[in-house]
Amino acid sequence: MQLVYVGWDHHGAPLDLRERLALSPERAVEALRGLFEEQILTEGAIVSTCNRAEIYGLTERDDDFGALASYFSRFHSVDGDWLLRTAQSGRGDATVRHLFRVSAGLDSMVLGEAQILGQVREAHRVASAAKTTRAVTNRLFQAAVECGKRVRSETTLGTRPTSVAGIALALAGKIFETLTDKKVLLIGAGEMAELTTRLLVDDGVSDLAFCNRSEDKARALAQASNGRFVPWDRRVAAFAEVDVVLSATGSPEPIVTAEQLKKALHRRRGPLLVLDLAVPRDIDPAVDDLSDVYRYDVDALKGLAEKNAAERHADVPKAEAIVEESVARFDVWWSGLNQAGVLRGLHDKLEAMRRAELEKYAGKLSRLSEEDRRTVERLTETLVHKILHEPTVGLKEGDASERLERAAAVKALFKLEDER
Amino acid sequence: MAALGLSHTALGILALTAYALGAAGYAVNLLRPAPLAARAATVLSAAGVLLNFAALYRRASELHSVPYRDLLGSMALFGFFLGLLNLVLEARHRDRSLGAFLIPTALVFLLASMLITPQSRPAGPELRGSVFALHVTLNMLAYAAFAVACALSALYLVVRRYLKSVRLLGMDGPASRLPTLGYLERANRTSLGVGVLALAAGLILGIFWATRVWGAEHPRWALDPKVLVALLTLVFYAVITLRAHRGAAPVTTARLTVAGFLLVLVSYTAINLLFSRLHVFT
């Protein structure tokens, strides 16, 4: 019996295959139940995101990879050879290590990305609610989430944004206490304006104004997000009425000069964050001299994103060390469930108790004849053997998951310690 | 109030210890986010404030007068107000970074007060009234509020510089964990407002008290350097506060607030010790 994983991720599987393998929570549970029916796994969970579809489980079969690939080929109606060629897989420690690295964001497309930890937690929640996980996979996923949290709190992975939009939001968070009550002006109606609008709305911004040389596009954006429309010739004056300006037009020359902005902001109070995402720049860099204006252009934002990414990469060895530590800890727990080890531990514990009791009554026993003493000795030995009989049989019955669950229960009930 | 069984010195030492541990917790949390250290810092600082108050209370009962009619007591009171204002700001704005600056300052003032030899002369009847007590208390509160405003303004200037040069410095470092510009500006205006109101009320009470007690004996009390500097301080801060509320550039307010506090320091120490003949601590 061993832990096993098979997965299709952004390293080896093309997007069109990943799209076909993506599973909703309900379908994931359905797939897992099929795997139990076909006795490929005895317990398991599926992590399905846009970048990966991976199954983790406990198996007693030697042909586990082939059986899993063949099952998924039928389940998804996908060519089996294609699945086998593009799969990543592993057994034992490799399974544990892989899930821990995934959870830590070390295996993500964007190193240290934040969502994956929540996705691993959600995969466990779904599987646990459907009772497809049991002692081993429950422990595996709990340890994976712990490992992911540790990596995020003890390293820079996941703590610093590495995208232009993420950096822009982080800078806004350094200037304003909250963005929810802030007014935002978006100049330009391209993809960048649309993307950023979505991010800002997700962050709680509700007061949005849109301005564009072509009025129709700005009006359409304003309508789509319950925002205001600002005519192009009022763009400079509008700077004085908002807290954040995001400009991303295709204009070949600056659309706002420092002189114009200085006049417009004459009676304005409070900081103004200006995000100039256009190339060439929309906002005259000389506005940096205005005391309450904080301007960041694409170069600055990209520079910060790259710097953060480099710092994240520098922390990879530290994160890998945490993963290895977590794998070693899981290994100790897993080895402790070894059937022979648990029985030996239980036997040793009962034997020690028997000897201690005999020792306690040694004074009284010394008054007995030699033969009676031997009888008492034999009686206690028989008792220990009889007590051990049922657990010994029980630990060998049922499927792998049942046997491991019982081993874990015996260890917990008799307080048997892990061998290190 | 079992703590009141202790002497004011013992209570002061306990307050110092609590402040020192609290300041360490705040500093650790500022350098690297540490939730446990941060929570401990708040609890320890609150304990420090309570012990600081207990020390003042104990000294008051020993003196049969307000405990801050001399330099020793007024410095301890100043430390108490700094600690208290830190807790108020922390509770109101849910931000602990200010504690790393205010609690060490409170500690320095309390420590300095404990290193000064106390005056043994008993309080004269003129120093026992509630008008005198309120006058000194309000003035101390005002000075503590101006100290807090100075710290907030200095932090505003640091954060502003960080944001203006973030493309060169990167987003990490202690400056990145300081409060937002928005918070620092708002908290600064609150502190300035509290300081101006407290100083105005304290001065009015002082004038009332001086007219009654010094009126006949020292008719020229109003020309005392400390009185003049205190009035100048009030006018200066009132102007800054009004300008800030009417939309002046926050960076100008921050610079003026830091400069203004130098004026407070001059009034509080140099004039007290060197120039004022009439208006010194007894």
XYZ file of C-alpha atoms in Angstrom:
702
model
C 0.000 0.000 0.000
C 1.315 3.430 -0.840
C 0.430 7.039 -1.488
C 0.287 7.914 -5.160
C -0.439 10.911 -7.358
C -1.053 11.392 -11.036
C -1.573 14.825 -12.485
C -1.685 16.951 -15.587
C -0.302 20.431 -15.040
C 1.136 23.427 -16.878
C 4.572 21.776 -16.999
C 3.575 18.863 -19.219
C -0.034 19.112 -20.321
C -1.185 21.599 -22.972
C -4.027 23.993 -22.158
C -6.591 22.176 -24.328
C -5.973 18.947 -22.397
C -6.092 20.738 -19.038
C -9.400 22.310 -20.069
C -10.853 18.858 -20.796
C -9.596 17.434 -17.508
C -10.915 20.271 -15.320
C -13.509 18.995 -12.822
C -16.241 20.717 -10.855
C -16.444 19.615 -7.187
C -19.404 17.330 -7.986
C -17.613 15.691 -10.918
C -14.458 15.282 -8.803
C -16.435 13.358 -6.178
C -18.032 11.270 -8.926
C -14.568 10.448 -10.351
C -13.268 9.479 -6.921
C -16.222 7.165 -6.220
C -15.576 5.438 -9.562
C -11.946 4.928 -8.557
C -13.055 3.284 -5.303
C -15.551 1.065 -7.138
C -12.834 -0.133 -9.487
C -10.576 -0.648 -6.454
C -7.852 1.561 -7.897
C -7.781 3.750 -4.781
C -9.093 3.277 -1.250
C -9.194 6.996 -0.457
C -8.272 10.195 -2.256
C -8.890 13.811 -3.314
C -8.647 15.758 -6.562
C -7.069 19.196 -6.955
C -8.528 20.799 -10.074
C -7.543 24.355 -11.081
C -6.961 26.064 -14.414
C -3.316 25.023 -14.247
C -3.615 21.480 -12.926
C -5.835 18.417 -12.504
C -4.251 16.074 -9.975
C -5.431 13.083 -8.034
C -3.871 12.058 -4.741
C -4.762 8.787 -3.080
C -3.887 5.573 -1.349
C -3.563 2.440 -3.461
C -2.698 -1.237 -3.058
C -2.105 -1.853 -6.761
C 1.259 -2.041 -8.459
C -0.126 -0.874 -11.820
C -1.531 2.266 -10.211
C -0.359 4.831 -12.836
C -1.655 2.787 -15.775
C -4.938 2.080 -13.978
C -5.429 5.759 -13.082
C -4.613 6.985 -16.608
C -6.892 4.360 -18.131
C -9.695 5.337 -15.731
C -9.393 9.051 -16.539
C -9.186 8.290 -20.239
C -12.610 6.639 -19.938
C -13.987 9.208 -17.493
C -13.076 12.194 -19.686
C -13.218 10.407 -23.063
C -9.634 11.438 -23.773
C -6.999 9.396 -25.594
C -5.192 7.215 -23.000
C -1.771 7.518 -24.664
C -2.059 11.295 -24.644
C -2.805 11.175 -20.933
C 0.105 8.853 -20.190
C 2.542 10.969 -22.254
C 1.644 14.233 -20.523
C 1.139 13.021 -16.935
C 3.298 13.817 -13.928
C 3.230 11.118 -11.285
C 4.915 9.842 -8.169
C 4.658 7.382 -5.299
C 5.339 7.539 -1.569
C 7.506 10.512 -0.552
C 7.300 11.938 -4.075
C 3.515 12.261 -3.664
C 3.835 14.015 -0.334
C 6.579 16.313 -1.613
C 4.630 17.197 -4.752
C 1.446 18.177 -2.892
C 3.439 20.195 -0.349
C 5.276 22.042 -3.168
C 1.964 22.692 -4.935
C 0.424 24.039 -1.743
C 3.474 26.258 -1.120
C 3.144 27.771 -4.611
C 6.534 26.344 -5.624
C 4.992 24.430 -8.523
C 2.782 27.304 -9.732
C 3.108 29.106 -13.046
C 3.642 32.354 -11.083
C 5.970 31.380 -8.243
C 4.294 31.726 -4.851
C 0.853 32.696 -6.223
C -1.691 33.001 -3.458
C -4.775 31.183 -4.787
C -3.359 27.667 -4.860
C -3.301 27.295 -1.072
C -7.030 28.026 -0.957
C -7.615 25.647 -3.855
C -5.803 22.802 -2.051
C -7.832 23.545 1.088
C -11.050 23.559 -0.957
C -10.150 20.249 -2.679
C -9.738 18.703 0.769
C -12.984 20.212 2.036
C -14.956 18.831 -0.920
C -13.382 15.369 -0.626
C -13.762 15.276 3.133
C -17.461 16.292 2.920
C -18.033 13.467 0.408
C -16.062 11.131 2.712
C -13.605 10.208 -0.040
C -10.646 11.091 2.197
C -9.808 9.061 5.256
C -7.001 8.950 7.827
C -4.066 9.162 5.423
C -5.277 11.670 2.838
C -6.862 13.793 5.574
C -3.497 13.960 7.282
C -1.733 14.541 3.944
C -3.922 17.514 2.994
C -3.884 19.034 6.475
C -0.088 18.828 6.469
C 0.005 20.321 2.944
C -2.080 23.332 4.027
C 0.122 23.793 7.121
C 3.221 23.628 4.942
C 1.769 26.186 2.489
C 0.946 28.573 5.353
C 4.432 28.198 6.824
C 6.105 28.952 3.513
C 3.999 32.074 3.117
C 4.633 33.363 6.622
C 8.354 32.531 6.804
C 9.464 33.471 3.276
C 8.703 36.256 0.789
C 6.826 33.834 -1.480
C 3.307 35.099 -1.838
C 3.842 38.218 0.263
C 4.849 40.562 -2.547
C 2.867 41.201 -5.687
C 4.607 40.346 -8.951
C 2.131 41.695 -11.509
C 1.771 45.308 -12.669
C -1.841 45.450 -11.478
C -0.908 43.816 -8.150
C 1.871 46.366 -7.604
C -0.503 49.213 -8.464
C -3.024 47.990 -5.893
C -0.272 47.467 -3.292
C 0.921 51.065 -3.790
C -2.647 52.322 -3.463
C -2.773 50.382 -0.178
C 0.264 52.310 1.093
C -1.324 55.668 0.347
C -4.979 55.152 1.307
C -6.410 53.404 4.359
C -9.056 51.804 2.149
C -9.973 51.985 -1.518
C -13.686 51.431 -1.011
C -14.505 55.116 -0.474
C -12.045 56.386 -3.081
C -12.861 57.903 -6.452
C -11.067 56.463 -9.453
C -10.709 57.970 -12.935
C -9.819 55.621 -15.781
C -8.513 57.258 -18.943
C -8.482 55.067 -22.044
C -10.841 52.259 -22.915
C -8.521 49.442 -23.908
C -7.955 46.016 -22.396
C -5.826 47.455 -19.572
C -8.615 49.799 -18.471
C -11.097 46.931 -18.518
C -8.803 44.577 -16.571
C -7.967 47.171 -13.959
C -11.619 48.133 -13.572
C -12.399 44.521 -12.730
C -9.571 44.416 -10.148
C -10.668 47.696 -8.568
C -14.304 46.620 -8.372
C -13.167 43.335 -6.756
C -11.269 45.456 -4.233
C -14.454 47.305 -3.298
C -14.129 50.509 -5.374
C -17.569 51.740 -6.388
C -16.975 55.323 -7.537
C -15.522 54.979 -11.026
C -15.291 57.579 -13.780
C -14.344 56.832 -17.382
C -12.786 59.144 -19.930
C -11.689 58.379 -23.464
C -11.030 60.259 -26.693
C -13.703 58.108 -28.310
C -16.775 58.837 -26.147
C -18.737 55.723 -27.077
C -16.231 53.312 -25.571
C -15.964 55.299 -22.330
C -19.755 55.534 -22.082
C -20.026 51.768 -22.627
C -17.473 51.054 -19.885
C -19.192 53.510 -17.542
C -22.523 51.854 -18.154
C -21.114 48.345 -17.656
C -19.691 49.180 -14.227
C -22.193 51.770 -12.969
C -19.584 54.489 -13.393
C -19.644 58.099 -14.573
C -18.633 59.358 -17.974
C -16.153 62.242 -18.161
C -15.817 64.154 -21.493
C -12.290 64.210 -22.952
C -11.924 67.999 -22.613
C -12.653 67.760 -18.868
C -9.954 65.153 -18.199
C -7.494 67.512 -16.507
C -10.145 69.114 -14.302
C -11.338 65.622 -13.346
C -7.940 64.930 -11.711
C -8.929 67.312 -8.921
C -12.107 65.346 -8.166
C -10.619 61.878 -7.725
C -8.070 60.004 -5.574
C -6.674 57.591 -8.158
C -6.073 58.124 -11.871
C -5.246 55.242 -14.168
C -4.262 56.247 -17.663
C -3.671 53.821 -20.510
C -4.378 55.524 -23.826
C -2.550 55.043 -27.094
C -1.745 58.746 -27.360
C 1.692 59.471 -28.906
C 2.200 62.441 -26.576
C 1.320 63.256 -22.940
C -2.376 63.949 -22.447
C -1.727 65.922 -19.239
C 1.209 68.292 -18.654
C 2.658 69.222 -15.268
C 1.586 72.837 -15.719
C -2.032 71.851 -16.453
C -2.129 69.514 -13.467
C -0.597 72.087 -11.135
C -3.412 74.504 -11.988
C -6.086 71.822 -11.728
C -4.908 70.611 -8.332
C -4.551 74.106 -6.894
C -7.368 73.743 -4.380
C -7.317 69.971 -4.027
C -6.310 68.276 -0.744
C -4.978 64.804 -0.024
C -2.747 62.465 -1.987
C -3.407 61.669 -5.650
C -2.176 58.346 -7.011
C -1.456 58.449 -10.744
C -0.843 55.135 -12.515
C 0.425 55.744 -16.021
C 0.248 52.418 -17.833
C 0.622 53.881 -21.323
C 3.646 53.583 -23.609
C 4.559 56.267 -24.526
C 3.586 57.846 -21.230
C 0.287 59.746 -20.893
C 1.304 61.864 -17.912
C 4.178 64.337 -17.971
C 6.826 62.927 -15.508
C 7.378 66.482 -14.225
C 4.176 66.064 -12.146
C 6.451 64.255 -9.664
C 7.392 67.717 -8.380
C 3.811 68.295 -7.188
C 3.896 67.488 -3.496
C 0.783 65.315 -3.177
C 1.038 63.514 -6.504
C 2.395 59.967 -6.492
C 3.003 58.939 -10.099
C 4.119 55.504 -11.235
C 4.656 54.594 -14.876
C 4.884 51.181 -16.520
C 8.652 51.068 -16.147
C 8.447 51.723 -12.417
C 5.638 49.198 -11.883
C 7.330 46.540 -14.011
C 10.636 47.246 -12.270
C 9.001 46.687 -8.868
C 7.255 43.547 -10.138
C 10.548 42.130 -11.413
C 12.357 43.080 -8.210
C 9.684 41.299 -6.168
C 9.838 38.269 -8.453
C 13.639 38.135 -8.063
C 13.262 38.348 -4.276
C 10.698 35.547 -4.363
C 13.120 33.419 -6.368
C 15.893 34.120 -3.878
C 13.677 32.636 -1.156
C 13.021 29.383 -3.027
C 15.757 27.397 -1.180
C 14.242 28.489 2.140
C 10.782 27.409 0.964
C 12.119 24.082 -0.304
C 13.752 23.496 3.102
C 10.369 24.043 4.807
C 8.789 21.570 2.357
C 11.485 18.967 3.137
C 10.977 19.477 6.870
C 7.228 18.967 6.450
C 7.802 15.858 4.298
C 10.104 14.409 6.981
C 7.471 15.071 9.657
C 4.780 13.393 7.556
C 7.165 10.458 7.005
C 7.549 9.951 10.746
C 3.764 9.813 11.090
C 3.393 7.498 8.071
C 6.119 5.086 9.248
C 4.410 5.016 12.630
C 1.358 3.436 10.958
C 3.405 0.461 9.805
C 1.403 -2.588 10.897
C 4.333 -4.562 12.347
C 5.607 -1.449 14.097
C 2.226 -0.695 15.699
C 1.860 -4.320 16.866
C 5.396 -4.345 18.214
C 4.746 -1.061 20.017
C 1.479 -2.372 21.467
C 3.122 -5.629 22.546
C 6.024 -3.794 24.187
C 3.651 -1.470 26.015
C 1.490 -4.315 27.389
C 4.543 -6.372 28.280
C 6.011 -3.422 30.165
C 2.712 -3.024 32.048
C 2.656 -6.747 32.884
C 6.204 -6.623 34.239
C 5.504 -3.472 36.223
C 2.489 -5.084 37.902
C 4.461 -8.244 38.740
C 7.212 -6.069 40.164
C 4.651 -4.210 42.259
C 3.379 -7.425 43.798
C 6.812 -9.075 44.038
C 6.669 -9.031 47.851
C 3.380 -10.903 48.049
C 4.324 -13.242 45.206
C 7.501 -14.233 47.058
C 5.318 -15.913 49.662
C 3.986 -18.305 46.992
C 5.598 -21.569 46.047
C 7.859 -21.678 42.986
C 5.159 -23.477 40.985
C 2.423 -20.983 41.949
C 4.677 -18.095 40.954
C 5.203 -19.692 37.529
C 1.441 -20.139 37.191
C 0.860 -16.438 37.905
C 3.577 -15.564 35.383
C 1.954 -17.749 32.715
C -1.496 -16.344 33.544
C -0.366 -12.776 32.961
C 1.427 -13.753 29.735
C -1.706 -15.450 28.454
C -3.770 -12.385 29.311
C -1.440 -10.145 27.297
C -1.558 -12.542 24.342
C -5.343 -12.726 24.452
C -5.629 -8.939 24.604
C -3.258 -8.648 21.634
C -5.074 -11.238 19.541
C -8.013 -9.072 18.376
C -5.960 -5.994 17.436
C -3.463 -8.254 15.614
C -6.248 -9.726 13.478
C -8.041 -6.369 13.118
C -4.948 -4.569 11.859
C -4.698 -7.058 8.979
C -8.336 -6.930 7.874
C -10.063 -4.628 5.394
C -8.609 -2.399 2.676
C -5.459 -0.326 3.032
C -7.309 2.720 4.343
C -9.184 0.702 6.953
C -5.989 -0.967 8.153
C -4.217 2.395 8.430
C -7.186 3.981 10.189
C -7.174 1.164 12.751
C -3.417 1.454 13.194
C -3.846 5.186 13.802
C -6.660 4.486 16.301
C -4.578 1.910 18.204
C -1.665 4.339 18.339
C -3.878 7.112 19.649
C -5.751 4.945 22.201
C -2.629 3.348 23.655
C -0.555 6.516 23.270
C 2.130 4.736 21.255
C 4.920 7.093 20.233
C 6.330 7.484 16.713
C 9.726 5.884 16.170
C 12.184 8.529 14.970
C -5.708 48.598 43.441
C -3.273 46.287 45.238
C -0.500 47.976 43.279
C -1.076 51.088 45.370
C 0.463 49.302 48.327
C 3.811 49.818 46.583
C 5.832 53.040 46.667
C 5.691 55.383 43.659
C 9.293 54.395 42.816
C 8.460 50.672 42.774
C 5.387 51.370 40.642
C 7.536 53.541 38.346
C 10.056 50.715 37.910
C 7.236 48.281 37.066
C 5.815 50.803 34.555
C 9.285 51.219 33.006
C 9.629 47.442 32.641
C 6.201 47.157 31.009
C 6.980 50.074 28.646
C 10.375 48.559 27.737
C 8.857 45.158 26.926
C 5.954 46.797 25.081
C 8.341 48.953 23.029
C 10.383 45.851 22.146
C 7.209 44.065 20.993
C 6.171 47.025 18.817
C 9.683 47.260 17.311
C 9.802 43.519 16.525
C 6.409 43.772 14.837
C 7.529 46.774 12.790
C 10.679 45.053 11.533
C 8.874 41.834 10.664
C 5.148 41.235 11.146
C 4.781 39.204 14.369
C 1.132 39.015 15.543
C 1.973 37.506 18.930
C 4.614 40.161 19.711
C 2.184 42.852 18.526
C -0.622 41.699 20.822
C 1.809 41.347 23.736
C 3.073 44.890 23.028
C -0.452 46.301 23.345
C -1.135 44.460 26.604
C 2.246 45.433 28.097
C 1.886 49.071 27.050
C -1.593 49.188 28.579
C -0.099 47.721 31.776
C 2.653 50.367 31.576
C 0.075 53.163 31.309
C -1.879 51.816 34.301
C 1.289 51.457 36.403
C 2.454 54.912 35.315
C -0.899 56.288 36.503
C -0.646 54.290 39.745
C 2.835 55.768 40.355
C 1.468 59.306 39.834
C -1.496 58.581 42.102
C 0.764 57.182 44.797
C 3.039 60.216 44.648
C 0.010 62.511 44.836
C -1.078 60.899 48.072
C 2.469 61.156 49.436
C 2.658 64.881 48.536
C -0.965 65.813 49.357
C -0.904 67.720 46.068
C -0.969 67.041 42.342
C 2.056 64.843 41.657
C 3.265 66.955 38.763
C 3.900 70.345 40.333
C 7.633 69.662 39.884
C 9.718 68.606 36.880
C 9.819 64.998 38.076
C 6.070 64.582 38.213
C 5.352 66.526 35.047
C 7.725 64.324 33.042
C 6.034 61.212 34.446
C 2.650 62.722 33.506
C 3.969 63.482 30.020
C 5.033 59.821 29.649
C 1.607 58.702 30.879
C -0.204 60.843 28.295
C 2.062 59.573 25.487
C 1.294 55.972 26.450
C -2.416 56.735 26.728
C -2.592 58.558 23.370
C -0.785 55.645 21.729
C -3.434 53.237 23.019
C -6.259 55.562 21.924
C -4.809 55.887 18.394
C -4.151 52.146 18.211
C -7.697 51.276 19.255
C -9.191 53.852 16.909
C -7.146 53.142 13.791
C -6.169 49.478 14.389
C -2.549 50.249 13.597
C 0.341 49.371 15.875
C 3.296 50.931 14.073
C 3.091 54.193 16.028
C 3.739 52.323 19.286
C 7.304 51.604 18.173
C 7.961 55.369 18.414
C 5.630 56.599 21.167
C 6.183 53.940 23.835
C 10.007 54.343 23.823
C 9.438 58.122 24.167
C 7.057 57.542 27.086
C 9.712 55.285 28.604
C 12.424 57.962 28.227
C 10.256 60.570 29.945
C 9.296 58.261 32.789
C 12.921 57.159 33.214
C 14.148 60.777 33.192
C 11.529 61.662 35.801
C 12.834 58.872 38.016
C 16.444 60.017 37.693
C 15.663 63.573 38.888
C 15.969 64.156 42.619
C 12.490 64.908 43.914
C 11.753 68.176 45.732
C 11.011 67.576 49.354
C 9.381 70.953 49.989
C 5.684 70.488 50.770
C 3.170 72.097 48.481
C 2.006 75.569 49.384
C -1.744 76.128 49.649
C -1.770 77.839 46.201
C -0.640 74.576 44.554
C -3.414 72.501 46.062
C -6.468 73.815 44.233
C -8.256 72.069 41.402
C -7.685 75.032 39.030
C -3.920 74.605 39.312
C -4.230 70.817 38.893
C -6.375 71.183 35.767
C -4.089 73.897 34.352
C -1.016 71.631 34.578
C -2.883 68.493 33.465
C -4.314 70.160 30.365
C -0.978 71.718 29.442
C 0.737 68.345 29.781
C -1.965 66.723 27.661
C -1.428 69.418 25.028
C 2.333 68.894 24.960
C 1.852 65.103 24.734
C -0.616 65.578 21.849
C 1.917 67.819 20.077
C 4.595 65.139 20.613
C 2.288 62.558 19.062
C 1.535 64.940 16.175
C 5.281 65.429 15.709
C 5.818 61.637 15.540
C 2.920 61.257 13.087
C 4.245 64.093 10.930
C 7.783 62.726 10.925
C 6.375 59.349 9.861
C 4.288 61.101 7.183
C 7.473 62.616 5.750
C 9.276 59.236 5.882
C 6.392 57.392 4.171
C 6.045 60.172 1.575
C 9.739 59.963 0.755
C 9.450 56.173 0.555
C 6.500 56.418 -1.863
C 8.222 59.023 -4.008
C 11.332 56.848 -4.298
C 9.772 53.370 -4.105
C 10.861 52.588 -7.673
C 14.475 52.841 -6.503
C 14.114 51.305 -3.052
C 11.721 48.450 -3.767
C 8.645 47.676 -1.699
C 10.276 46.032 1.285
C 11.865 47.408 4.461
C 10.468 48.875 7.680
C 9.167 51.986 5.842
C 6.794 49.730 3.910
C 5.204 48.632 7.183
C 4.494 52.141 8.429
C 0.874 53.360 8.342
C -0.701 54.736 5.173
C -0.361 58.416 4.281
C -4.130 58.773 4.694
C -4.030 57.507 8.291
C -1.003 59.600 9.257
C -2.590 62.763 7.912
C -5.941 62.152 9.612
C -4.391 61.130 12.944
C -2.112 64.173 12.796
C -5.090 66.513 12.411
C -6.816 64.804 15.374
C -3.717 65.126 17.563
C -3.230 68.771 16.606
C -6.893 69.489 17.420
C -6.633 67.805 20.833
C -3.385 69.679 21.559
C -4.744 73.115 20.604
C -7.972 72.682 22.606
C -6.110 71.361 25.658
C -3.490 74.133 25.528
C -6.129 76.851 25.091
C -8.147 75.538 28.042
C -4.971 75.038 30.109
C -3.810 78.613 29.436
C -7.187 80.115 30.289
C -7.141 78.256 33.589
C -3.527 79.347 34.092
C -4.438 83.001 33.549
C -7.342 82.640 35.979
C -5.083 81.001 38.579
C -2.226 83.521 38.097
C -4.550 86.513 38.405
C -5.862 85.131 41.676
C -2.598 83.900 43.226
C 0.105 86.146 41.704
C -2.032 89.155 40.852
C -0.920 91.426 43.674
C 2.496 90.000 44.382
C 3.758 89.655 40.782
C 1.729 92.049 38.623
C 4.031 91.495 35.601
C 3.481 87.658 35.542
C 2.098 87.877 32.008
C 5.520 88.951 30.727
C 7.190 85.810 32.058
C 9.093 84.131 29.150
C 7.314 80.829 29.651
C 3.875 82.402 29.512
C 4.840 84.294 26.356
C 6.288 81.211 24.654
C 3.234 79.132 25.613
C 0.955 81.771 24.041
C 3.140 81.832 20.948
C 2.975 78.006 20.798
C -0.812 78.125 21.011
C -1.088 80.678 18.196
C 1.369 78.725 16.040
C -0.422 75.386 16.471
C -3.861 76.967 16.098
C -2.780 78.365 12.721
C -1.350 75.006 11.573
C -4.491 73.169 12.704
C -6.853 75.619 11.010
C -4.788 75.507 7.812
C -4.819 71.671 7.886
C -8.603 71.584 8.315
C -9.051 74.110 5.509
C -7.131 71.966 3.024
C -3.476 72.984 3.271
C -0.990 70.584 1.646
C -0.442 67.742 4.164
C 3.308 67.814 3.536
C 3.464 71.487 4.628
C 1.385 70.691 7.726
C 3.743 67.808 8.532
C 6.857 69.983 8.192
C 5.344 72.780 10.297
C 4.213 70.276 12.960
C 7.720 68.884 13.328
C 9.164 72.413 13.494
C 6.457 73.444 15.968
C 7.397 70.716 18.343
C 10.903 72.147 18.578
C 9.195 75.262 19.910
C 7.401 73.129 22.503
C 10.677 71.558 23.544
C 12.218 75.007 23.971
C 9.283 76.095 26.097
C 9.248 72.906 28.109
C 12.931 72.639 28.946
C 15.204 75.576 28.171
C 12.890 78.368 29.330
C 11.843 76.351 32.350
C 15.384 75.780 33.469
C 17.172 78.927 32.256
C 14.971 81.980 31.826
C 11.738 81.837 33.751
C 12.168 83.239 37.251
C 8.581 83.187 38.320
C 7.138 80.236 36.411
C 9.421 77.407 37.506
C 8.591 74.192 39.187
C 8.723 74.570 42.958
